[in-house]
PDB file of C-alpha atoms in Angstrom:
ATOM      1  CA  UNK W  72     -33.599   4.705  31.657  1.00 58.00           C
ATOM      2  CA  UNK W  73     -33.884   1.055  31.198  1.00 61.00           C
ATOM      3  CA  UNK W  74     -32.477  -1.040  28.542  1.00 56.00           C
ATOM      4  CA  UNK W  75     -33.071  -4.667  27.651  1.00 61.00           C
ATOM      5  CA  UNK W  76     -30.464  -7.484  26.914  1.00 58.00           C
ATOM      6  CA  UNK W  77     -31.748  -7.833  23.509  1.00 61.00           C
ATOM      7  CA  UNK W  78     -31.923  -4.086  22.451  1.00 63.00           C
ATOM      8  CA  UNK W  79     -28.069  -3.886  24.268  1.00 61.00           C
ATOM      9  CA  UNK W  80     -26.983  -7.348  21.784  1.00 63.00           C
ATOM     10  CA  UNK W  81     -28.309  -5.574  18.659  1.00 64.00           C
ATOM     11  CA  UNK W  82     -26.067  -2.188  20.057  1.00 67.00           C
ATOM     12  CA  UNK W  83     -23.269  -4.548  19.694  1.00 67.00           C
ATOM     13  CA  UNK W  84     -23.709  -6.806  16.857  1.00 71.00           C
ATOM     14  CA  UNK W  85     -24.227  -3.403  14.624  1.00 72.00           C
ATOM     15  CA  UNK W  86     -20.941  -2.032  16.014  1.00 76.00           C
ATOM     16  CA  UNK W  87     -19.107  -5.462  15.114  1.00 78.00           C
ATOM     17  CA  UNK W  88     -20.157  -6.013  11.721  1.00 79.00           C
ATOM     18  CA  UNK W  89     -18.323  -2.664  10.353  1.00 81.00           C
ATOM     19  CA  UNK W  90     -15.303  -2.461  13.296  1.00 84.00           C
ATOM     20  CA  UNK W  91     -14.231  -5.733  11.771  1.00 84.00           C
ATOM     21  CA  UNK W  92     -14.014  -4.374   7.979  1.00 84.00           C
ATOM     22  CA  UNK W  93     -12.122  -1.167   9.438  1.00 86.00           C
ATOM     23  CA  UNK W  94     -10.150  -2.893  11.721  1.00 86.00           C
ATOM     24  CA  UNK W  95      -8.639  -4.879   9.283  1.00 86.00           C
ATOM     25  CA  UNK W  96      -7.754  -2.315   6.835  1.00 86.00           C
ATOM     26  CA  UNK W  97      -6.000  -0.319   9.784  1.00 86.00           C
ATOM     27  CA  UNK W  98      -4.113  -3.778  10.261  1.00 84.00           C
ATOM     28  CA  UNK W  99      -3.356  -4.614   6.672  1.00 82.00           C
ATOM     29  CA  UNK W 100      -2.780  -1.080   4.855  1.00 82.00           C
ATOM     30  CA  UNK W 101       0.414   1.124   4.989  1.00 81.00           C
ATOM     31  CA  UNK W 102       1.294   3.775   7.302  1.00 79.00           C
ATOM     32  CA  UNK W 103      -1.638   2.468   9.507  1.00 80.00           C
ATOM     33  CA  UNK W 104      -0.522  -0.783   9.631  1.00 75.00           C
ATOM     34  CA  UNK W 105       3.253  -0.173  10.066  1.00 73.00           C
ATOM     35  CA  UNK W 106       4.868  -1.781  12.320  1.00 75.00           C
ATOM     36  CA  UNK W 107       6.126   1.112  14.468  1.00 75.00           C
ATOM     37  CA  UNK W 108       2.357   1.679  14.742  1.00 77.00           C
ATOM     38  CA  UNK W 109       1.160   0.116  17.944  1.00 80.00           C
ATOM     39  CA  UNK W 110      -1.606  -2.774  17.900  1.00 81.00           C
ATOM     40  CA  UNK W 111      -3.223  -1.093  20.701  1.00 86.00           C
ATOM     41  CA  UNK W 112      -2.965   2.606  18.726  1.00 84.00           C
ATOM     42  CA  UNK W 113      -4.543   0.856  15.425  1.00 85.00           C
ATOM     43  CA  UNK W 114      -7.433  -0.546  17.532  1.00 84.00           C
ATOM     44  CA  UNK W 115      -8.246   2.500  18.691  1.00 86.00           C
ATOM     45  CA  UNK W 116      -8.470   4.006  15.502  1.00 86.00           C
ATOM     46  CA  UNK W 117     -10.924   1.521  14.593  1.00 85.00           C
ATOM     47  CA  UNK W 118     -13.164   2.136  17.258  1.00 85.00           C
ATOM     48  CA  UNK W 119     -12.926   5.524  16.688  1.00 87.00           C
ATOM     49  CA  UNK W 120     -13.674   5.350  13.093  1.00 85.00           C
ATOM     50  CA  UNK W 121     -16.377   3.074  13.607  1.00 83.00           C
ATOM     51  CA  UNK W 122     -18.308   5.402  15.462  1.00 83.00           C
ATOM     52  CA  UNK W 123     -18.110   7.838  13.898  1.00 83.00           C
ATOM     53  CA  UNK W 124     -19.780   5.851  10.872  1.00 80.00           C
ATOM     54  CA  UNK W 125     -22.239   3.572  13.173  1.00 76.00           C
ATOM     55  CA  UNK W 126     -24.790   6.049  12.310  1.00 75.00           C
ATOM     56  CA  UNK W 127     -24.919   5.721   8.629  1.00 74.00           C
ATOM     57  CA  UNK W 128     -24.697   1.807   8.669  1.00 72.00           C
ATOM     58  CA  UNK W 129     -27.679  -0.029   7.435  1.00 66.00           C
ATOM     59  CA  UNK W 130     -29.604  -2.010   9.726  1.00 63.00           C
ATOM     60  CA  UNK W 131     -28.139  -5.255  10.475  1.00 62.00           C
ATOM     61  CA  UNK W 132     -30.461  -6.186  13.693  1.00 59.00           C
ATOM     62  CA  UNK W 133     -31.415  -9.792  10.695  1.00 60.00           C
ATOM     63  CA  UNK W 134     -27.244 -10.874  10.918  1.00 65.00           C
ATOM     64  CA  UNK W 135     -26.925 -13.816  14.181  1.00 64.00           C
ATOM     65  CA  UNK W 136     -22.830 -13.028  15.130  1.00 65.00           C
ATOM     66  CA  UNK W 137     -22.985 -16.699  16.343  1.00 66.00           C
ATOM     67  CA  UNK W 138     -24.777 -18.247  13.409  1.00 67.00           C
ATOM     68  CA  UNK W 139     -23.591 -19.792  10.452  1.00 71.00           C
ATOM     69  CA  UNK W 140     -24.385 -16.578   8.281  1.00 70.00           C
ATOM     70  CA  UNK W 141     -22.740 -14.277  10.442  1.00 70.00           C
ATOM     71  CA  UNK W 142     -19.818 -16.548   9.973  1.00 76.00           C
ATOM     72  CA  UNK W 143     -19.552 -16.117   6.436  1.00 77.00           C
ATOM     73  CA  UNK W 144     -20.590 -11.876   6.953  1.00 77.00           C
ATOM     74  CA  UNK W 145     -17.558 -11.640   9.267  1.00 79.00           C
ATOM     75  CA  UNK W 146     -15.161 -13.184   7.130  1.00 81.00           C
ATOM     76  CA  UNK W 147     -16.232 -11.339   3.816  1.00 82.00           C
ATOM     77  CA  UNK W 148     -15.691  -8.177   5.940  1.00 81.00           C
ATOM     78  CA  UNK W 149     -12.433  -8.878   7.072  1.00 83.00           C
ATOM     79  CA  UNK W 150     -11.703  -9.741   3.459  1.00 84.00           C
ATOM     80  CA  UNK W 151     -12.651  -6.731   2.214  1.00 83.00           C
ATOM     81  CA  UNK W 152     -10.975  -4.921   4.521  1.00 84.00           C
ATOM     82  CA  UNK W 153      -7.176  -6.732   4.193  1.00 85.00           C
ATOM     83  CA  UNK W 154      -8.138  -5.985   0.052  1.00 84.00           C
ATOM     84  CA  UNK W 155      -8.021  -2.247   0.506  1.00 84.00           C
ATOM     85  CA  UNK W 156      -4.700  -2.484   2.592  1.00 84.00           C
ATOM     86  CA  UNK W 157      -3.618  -4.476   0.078  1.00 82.00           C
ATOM     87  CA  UNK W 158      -3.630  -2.654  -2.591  1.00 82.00           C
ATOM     88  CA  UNK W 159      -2.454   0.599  -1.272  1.00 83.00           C
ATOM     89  CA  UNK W 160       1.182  -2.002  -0.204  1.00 82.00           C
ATOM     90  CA  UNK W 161       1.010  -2.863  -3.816  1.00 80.00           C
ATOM     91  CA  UNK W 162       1.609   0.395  -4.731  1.00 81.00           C
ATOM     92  CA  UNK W 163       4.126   1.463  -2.274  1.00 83.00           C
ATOM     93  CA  UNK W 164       5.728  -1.919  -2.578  1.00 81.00           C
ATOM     94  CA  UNK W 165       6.368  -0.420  -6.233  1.00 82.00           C
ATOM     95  CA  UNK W 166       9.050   2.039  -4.654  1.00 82.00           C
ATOM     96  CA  UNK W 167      10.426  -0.841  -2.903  1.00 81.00           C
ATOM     97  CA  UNK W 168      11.281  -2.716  -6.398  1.00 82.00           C
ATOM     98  CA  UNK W 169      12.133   0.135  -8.354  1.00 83.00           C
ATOM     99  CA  UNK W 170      14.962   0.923  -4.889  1.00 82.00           C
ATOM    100  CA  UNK W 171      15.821  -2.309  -5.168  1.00 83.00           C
ATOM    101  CA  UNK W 172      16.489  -2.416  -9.059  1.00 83.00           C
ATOM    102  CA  UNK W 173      17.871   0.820  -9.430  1.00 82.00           C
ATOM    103  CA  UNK W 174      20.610  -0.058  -6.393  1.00 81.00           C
ATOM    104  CA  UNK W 175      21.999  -3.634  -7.961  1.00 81.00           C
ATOM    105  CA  UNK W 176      21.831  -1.791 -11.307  1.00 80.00           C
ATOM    106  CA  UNK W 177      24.506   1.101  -9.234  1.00 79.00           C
ATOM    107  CA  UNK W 178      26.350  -1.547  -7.357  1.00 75.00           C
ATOM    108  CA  UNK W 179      24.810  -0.919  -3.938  1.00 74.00           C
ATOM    109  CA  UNK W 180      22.574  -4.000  -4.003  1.00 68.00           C
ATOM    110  CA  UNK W 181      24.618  -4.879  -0.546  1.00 69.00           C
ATOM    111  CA  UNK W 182      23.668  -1.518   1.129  1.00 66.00           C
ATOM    112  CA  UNK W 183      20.297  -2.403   2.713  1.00 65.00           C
ATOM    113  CA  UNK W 184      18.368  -1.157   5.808  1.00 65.00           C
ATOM    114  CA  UNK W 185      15.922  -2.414   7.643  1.00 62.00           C
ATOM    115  CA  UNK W 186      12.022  -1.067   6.662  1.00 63.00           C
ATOM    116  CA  UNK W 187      10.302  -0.014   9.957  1.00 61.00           C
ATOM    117  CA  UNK W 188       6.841  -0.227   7.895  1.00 63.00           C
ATOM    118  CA  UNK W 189       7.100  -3.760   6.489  1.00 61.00           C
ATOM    119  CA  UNK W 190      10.314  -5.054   9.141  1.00 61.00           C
ATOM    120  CA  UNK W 191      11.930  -6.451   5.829  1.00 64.00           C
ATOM    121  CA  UNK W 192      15.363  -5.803   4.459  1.00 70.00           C
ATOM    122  CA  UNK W 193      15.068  -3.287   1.555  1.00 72.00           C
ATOM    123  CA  UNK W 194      18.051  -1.278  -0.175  1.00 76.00           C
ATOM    124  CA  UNK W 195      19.194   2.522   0.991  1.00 79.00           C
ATOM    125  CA  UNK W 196      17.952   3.349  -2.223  1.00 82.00           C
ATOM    126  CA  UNK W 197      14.392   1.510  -1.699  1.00 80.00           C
ATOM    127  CA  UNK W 198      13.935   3.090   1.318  1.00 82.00           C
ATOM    128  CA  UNK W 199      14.411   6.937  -0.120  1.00 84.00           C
ATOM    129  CA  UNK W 200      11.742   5.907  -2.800  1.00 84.00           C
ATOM    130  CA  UNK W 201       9.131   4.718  -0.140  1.00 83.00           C
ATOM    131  CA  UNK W 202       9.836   7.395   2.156  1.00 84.00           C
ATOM    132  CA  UNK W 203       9.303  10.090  -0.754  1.00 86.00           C
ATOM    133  CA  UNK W 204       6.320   8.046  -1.138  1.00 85.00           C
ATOM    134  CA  UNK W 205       5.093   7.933   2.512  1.00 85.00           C
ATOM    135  CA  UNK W 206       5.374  12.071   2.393  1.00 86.00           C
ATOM    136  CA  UNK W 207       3.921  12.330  -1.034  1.00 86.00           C
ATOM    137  CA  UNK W 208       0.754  10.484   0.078  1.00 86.00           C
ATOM    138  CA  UNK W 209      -0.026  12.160   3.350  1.00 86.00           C
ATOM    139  CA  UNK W 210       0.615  15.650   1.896  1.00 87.00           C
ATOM    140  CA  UNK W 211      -2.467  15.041  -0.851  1.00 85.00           C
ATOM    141  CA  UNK W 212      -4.327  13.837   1.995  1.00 83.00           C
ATOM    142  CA  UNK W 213      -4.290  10.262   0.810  1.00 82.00           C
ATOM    143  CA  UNK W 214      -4.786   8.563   3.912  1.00 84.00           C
ATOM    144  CA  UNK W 215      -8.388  11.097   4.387  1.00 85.00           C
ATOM    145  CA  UNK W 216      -9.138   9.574   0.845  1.00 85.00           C
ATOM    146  CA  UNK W 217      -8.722   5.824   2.039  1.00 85.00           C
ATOM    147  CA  UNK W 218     -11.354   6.462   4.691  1.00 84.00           C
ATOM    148  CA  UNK W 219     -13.547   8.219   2.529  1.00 84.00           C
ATOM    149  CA  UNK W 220     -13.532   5.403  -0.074  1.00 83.00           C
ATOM    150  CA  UNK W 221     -13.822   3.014   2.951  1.00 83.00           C
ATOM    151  CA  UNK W 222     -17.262   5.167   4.183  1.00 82.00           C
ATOM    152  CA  UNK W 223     -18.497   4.682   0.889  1.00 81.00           C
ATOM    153  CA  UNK W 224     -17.688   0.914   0.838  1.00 80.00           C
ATOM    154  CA  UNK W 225     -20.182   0.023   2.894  1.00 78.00           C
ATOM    155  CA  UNK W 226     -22.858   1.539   1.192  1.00 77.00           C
ATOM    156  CA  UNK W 227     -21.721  -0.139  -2.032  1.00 75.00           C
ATOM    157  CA  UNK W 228     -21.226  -3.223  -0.320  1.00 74.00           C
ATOM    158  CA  UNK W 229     -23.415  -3.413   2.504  1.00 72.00           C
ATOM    159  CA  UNK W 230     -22.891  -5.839   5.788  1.00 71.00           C
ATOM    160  CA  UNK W 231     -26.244  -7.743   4.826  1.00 65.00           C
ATOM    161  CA  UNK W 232     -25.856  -7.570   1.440  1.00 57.00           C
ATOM    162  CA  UNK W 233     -24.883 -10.270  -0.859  1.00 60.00           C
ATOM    163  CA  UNK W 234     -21.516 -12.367  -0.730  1.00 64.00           C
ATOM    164  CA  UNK W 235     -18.748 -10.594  -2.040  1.00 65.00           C
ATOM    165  CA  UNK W 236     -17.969 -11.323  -5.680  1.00 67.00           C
ATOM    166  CA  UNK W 237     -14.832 -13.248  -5.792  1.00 69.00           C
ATOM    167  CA  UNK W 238     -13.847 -11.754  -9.393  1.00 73.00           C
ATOM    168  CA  UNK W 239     -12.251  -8.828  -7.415  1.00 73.00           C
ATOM    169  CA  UNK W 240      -9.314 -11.009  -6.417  1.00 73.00           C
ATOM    170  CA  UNK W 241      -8.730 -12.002  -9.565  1.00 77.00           C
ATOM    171  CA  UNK W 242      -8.668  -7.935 -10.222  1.00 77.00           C
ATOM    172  CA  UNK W 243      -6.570  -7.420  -7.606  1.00 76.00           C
ATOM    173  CA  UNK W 244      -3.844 -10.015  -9.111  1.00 76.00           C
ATOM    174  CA  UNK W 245      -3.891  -7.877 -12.302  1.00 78.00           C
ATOM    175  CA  UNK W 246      -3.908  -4.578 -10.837  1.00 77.00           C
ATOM    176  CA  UNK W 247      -0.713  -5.792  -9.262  1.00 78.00           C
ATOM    177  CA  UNK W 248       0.878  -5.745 -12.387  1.00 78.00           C
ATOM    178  CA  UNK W 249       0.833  -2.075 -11.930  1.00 75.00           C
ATOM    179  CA  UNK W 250       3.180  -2.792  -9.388  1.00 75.00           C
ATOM    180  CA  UNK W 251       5.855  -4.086 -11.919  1.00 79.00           C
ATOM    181  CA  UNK W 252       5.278  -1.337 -14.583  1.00 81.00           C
ATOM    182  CA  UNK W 253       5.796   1.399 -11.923  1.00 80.00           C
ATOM    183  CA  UNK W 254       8.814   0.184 -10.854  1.00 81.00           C
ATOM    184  CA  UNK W 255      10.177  -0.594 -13.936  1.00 83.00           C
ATOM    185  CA  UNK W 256       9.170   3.241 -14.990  1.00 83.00           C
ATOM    186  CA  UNK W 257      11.379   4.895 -11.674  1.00 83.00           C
ATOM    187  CA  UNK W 258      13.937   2.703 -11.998  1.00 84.00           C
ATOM    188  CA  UNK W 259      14.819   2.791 -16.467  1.00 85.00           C
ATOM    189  CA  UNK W 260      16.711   5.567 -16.265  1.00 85.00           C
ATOM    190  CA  UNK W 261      19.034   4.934 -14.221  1.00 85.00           C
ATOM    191  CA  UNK W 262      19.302   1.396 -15.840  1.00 86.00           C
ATOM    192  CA  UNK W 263      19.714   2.773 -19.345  1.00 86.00           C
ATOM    193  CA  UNK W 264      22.464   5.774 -17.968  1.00 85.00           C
ATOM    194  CA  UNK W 265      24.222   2.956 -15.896  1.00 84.00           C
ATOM    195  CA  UNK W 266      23.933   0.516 -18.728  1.00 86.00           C
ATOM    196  CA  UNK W 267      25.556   3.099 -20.827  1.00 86.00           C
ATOM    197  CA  UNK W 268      28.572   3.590 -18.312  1.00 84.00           C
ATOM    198  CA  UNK W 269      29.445  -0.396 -18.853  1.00 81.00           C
ATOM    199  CA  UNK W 270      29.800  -0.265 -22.164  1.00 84.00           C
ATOM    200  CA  UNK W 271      31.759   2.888 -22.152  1.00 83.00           C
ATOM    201  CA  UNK W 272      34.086   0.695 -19.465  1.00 79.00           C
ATOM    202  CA  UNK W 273      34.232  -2.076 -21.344  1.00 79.00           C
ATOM    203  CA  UNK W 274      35.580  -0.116 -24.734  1.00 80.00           C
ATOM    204  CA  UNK W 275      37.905   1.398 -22.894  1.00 78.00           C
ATOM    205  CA  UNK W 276      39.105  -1.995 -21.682  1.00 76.00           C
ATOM    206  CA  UNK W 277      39.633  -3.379 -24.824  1.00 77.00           C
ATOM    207  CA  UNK W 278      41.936  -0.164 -25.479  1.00 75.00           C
ATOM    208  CA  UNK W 279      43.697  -0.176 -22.467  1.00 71.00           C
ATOM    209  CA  UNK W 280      43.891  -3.722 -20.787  1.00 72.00           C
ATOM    210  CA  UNK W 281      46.418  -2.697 -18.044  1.00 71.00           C
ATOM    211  CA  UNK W 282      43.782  -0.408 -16.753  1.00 68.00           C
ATOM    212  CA  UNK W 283      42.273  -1.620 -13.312  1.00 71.00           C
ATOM    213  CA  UNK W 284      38.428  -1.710 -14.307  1.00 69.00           C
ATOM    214  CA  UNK W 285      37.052  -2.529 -10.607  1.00 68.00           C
ATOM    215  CA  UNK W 286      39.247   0.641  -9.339  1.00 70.00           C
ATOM    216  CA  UNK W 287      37.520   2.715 -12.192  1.00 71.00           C
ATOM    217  CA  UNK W 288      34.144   1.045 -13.047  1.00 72.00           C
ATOM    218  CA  UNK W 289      32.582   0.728  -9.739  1.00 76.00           C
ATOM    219  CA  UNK W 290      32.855   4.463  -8.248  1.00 80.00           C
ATOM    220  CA  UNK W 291      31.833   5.305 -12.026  1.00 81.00           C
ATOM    221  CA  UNK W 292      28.932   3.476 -12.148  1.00 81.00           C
ATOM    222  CA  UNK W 293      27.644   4.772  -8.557  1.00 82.00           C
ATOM    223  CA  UNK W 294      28.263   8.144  -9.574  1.00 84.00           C
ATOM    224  CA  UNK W 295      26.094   7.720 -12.673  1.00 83.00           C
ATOM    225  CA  UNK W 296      23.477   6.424 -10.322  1.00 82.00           C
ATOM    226  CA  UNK W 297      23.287   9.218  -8.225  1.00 84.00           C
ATOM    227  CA  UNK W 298      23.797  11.708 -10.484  1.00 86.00           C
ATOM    228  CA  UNK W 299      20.391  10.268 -12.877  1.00 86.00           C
ATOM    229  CA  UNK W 300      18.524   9.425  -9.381  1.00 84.00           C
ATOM    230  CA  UNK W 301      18.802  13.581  -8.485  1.00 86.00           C
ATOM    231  CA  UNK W 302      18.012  14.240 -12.348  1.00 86.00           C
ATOM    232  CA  UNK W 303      15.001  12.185 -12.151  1.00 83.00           C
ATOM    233  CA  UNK W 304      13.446  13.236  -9.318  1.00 83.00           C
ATOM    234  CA  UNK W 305      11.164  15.938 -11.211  1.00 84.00           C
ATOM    235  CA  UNK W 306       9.891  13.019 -13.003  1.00 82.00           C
ATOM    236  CA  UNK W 307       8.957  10.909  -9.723  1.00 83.00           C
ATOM    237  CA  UNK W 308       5.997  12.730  -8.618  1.00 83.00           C
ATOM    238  CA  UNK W 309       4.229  12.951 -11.833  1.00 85.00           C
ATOM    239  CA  UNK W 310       4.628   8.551 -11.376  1.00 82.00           C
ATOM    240  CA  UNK W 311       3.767   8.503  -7.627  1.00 83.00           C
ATOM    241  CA  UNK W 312       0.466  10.625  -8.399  1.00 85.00           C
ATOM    242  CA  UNK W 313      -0.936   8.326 -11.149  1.00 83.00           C
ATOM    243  CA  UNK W 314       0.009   5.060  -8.815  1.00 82.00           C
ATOM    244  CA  UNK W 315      -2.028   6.590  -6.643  1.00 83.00           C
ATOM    245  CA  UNK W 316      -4.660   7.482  -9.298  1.00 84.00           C
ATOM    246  CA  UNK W 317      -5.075   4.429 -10.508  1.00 82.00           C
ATOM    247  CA  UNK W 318      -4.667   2.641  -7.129  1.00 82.00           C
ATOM    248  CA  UNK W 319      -7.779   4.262  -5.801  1.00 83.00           C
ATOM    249  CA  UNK W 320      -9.936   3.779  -8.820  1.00 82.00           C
ATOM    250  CA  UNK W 321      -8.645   0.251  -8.558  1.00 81.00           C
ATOM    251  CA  UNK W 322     -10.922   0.110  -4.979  1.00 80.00           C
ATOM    252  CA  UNK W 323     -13.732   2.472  -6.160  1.00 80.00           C
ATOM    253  CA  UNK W 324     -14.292   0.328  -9.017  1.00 78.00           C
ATOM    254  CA  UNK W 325     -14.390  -2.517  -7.688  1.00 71.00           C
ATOM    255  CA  UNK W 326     -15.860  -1.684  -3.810  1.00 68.00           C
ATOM    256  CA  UNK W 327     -17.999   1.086  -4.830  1.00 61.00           C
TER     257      UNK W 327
END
């Protein structure tokens, strides 16, 4: 069996059109893209996944790789692909803030780790949120739903299809606003409780100003904290499951 230069050049151009879109959503989403991921690991993936989708992609034999056209395909793919990752680290980045708020709120704003997934500095408490997060996601199957809504991505938005509408961005800056109302959500009662503690502190100063308020205030205050962080954790997964919700009608909304 015999095959031609051109008929091998169209075998590859079709498998490079979609392995960019896929390989940079393994690069830019969570848990894929983590850092303690390998780059060779997440290129694999791609490949992998791209196969096993190379049979429903539409024909692209029209699409030059070296042209001026295929320019401007391979760039909207890439897009697309680093939009999805991005908004699935909007909403874990959510965790992140609410951590972060809910530990300077407690007094622990100086207890921070380092994030294996990001390679940032985030707070001990931060880091229990996103890790909650991390276990939540994978045990609904989230990550088979991201490739799903991927597959169907390309039929919505195909490789030879018209340019991708730039109005999503702008969608994507207000969905992140979901980021901030999240957080705020996680981390209000522990603000309000801790809140609460002050002023309770600061009465009692007034009574009794020979008592040492940093001796008493500060273990207080942490103690609140953990105390309303174990209380509240019946509430958290009820909050993780519509970020989620609404994070993935956020991309089959707009990709689909």
């Amino acid at each position: 069996m015999e095959f031609s230069a051109d008929e091998i050049m169209g075998w590859v151009t079709a498998f490079y059109w979609p392995f960019l879109r896929i390989g940079a959503l393994f690069m830019a989403a969570p848990i894929f893209g983590a850092r303690t991921v390998p780059v060779r690991i997440r290129i694999i993936l791609a490949v992998l996944i791209t196969v096993l989708l190379f049979p429903t992609m539409p024909d692209t034999s029209g699409l030059d790789p070296l042209g001026a056209s295929g320019a401007v395909v391979a760039v909207q793919q890439v897009l697309i692909g680093i939009l999805m990752g991005m908004t699935l680290h909007i909403m874990f980045a959510a965790l992140v803030m609410s951590g972060m708020i809910s530990a300077t709120t407690m007094g622990l704003g100086f207890a921070s780790t380092v994030d294996p997934q990001n390679g940032v500095q985030v707070t001990i408490l931060g880091q229990y949120y996103l890790i909650i997060a991390t276990l939540l996601f994978l045990s609904v199957d989230g990550h088979l739903l991201l490739l799903s809504v991927l597959a169907d991505s390309f039929l919505a938005i195909p490789l030879n299809g018209d340019l991708f509408p730039m109005e999503v961005l702008w969608n994507l800056v207000v969905f992140s606003t979901e980021m901030f109302l999240t957080a705020l959500l996680i981390a209000l009662p522990i603000m309000v409780g801790v809140l609460l503690v002050n002023l309770g502190l600061g009465v009692v100063t007034r009574a009794a100003p020979q008592l040492n308020i940093f001796a008493v205030g500060f273990p207080a205050t942490m103690l609140t904290g953990f105390v309303l962080v174990l209380l509240c954790q019946p509430l958290l997964a009820p909050l993780l499951m519509d970020l989620f919700s609404n994070s993935f009608d956020f991309l089959r909304l707009n990709l689909n």
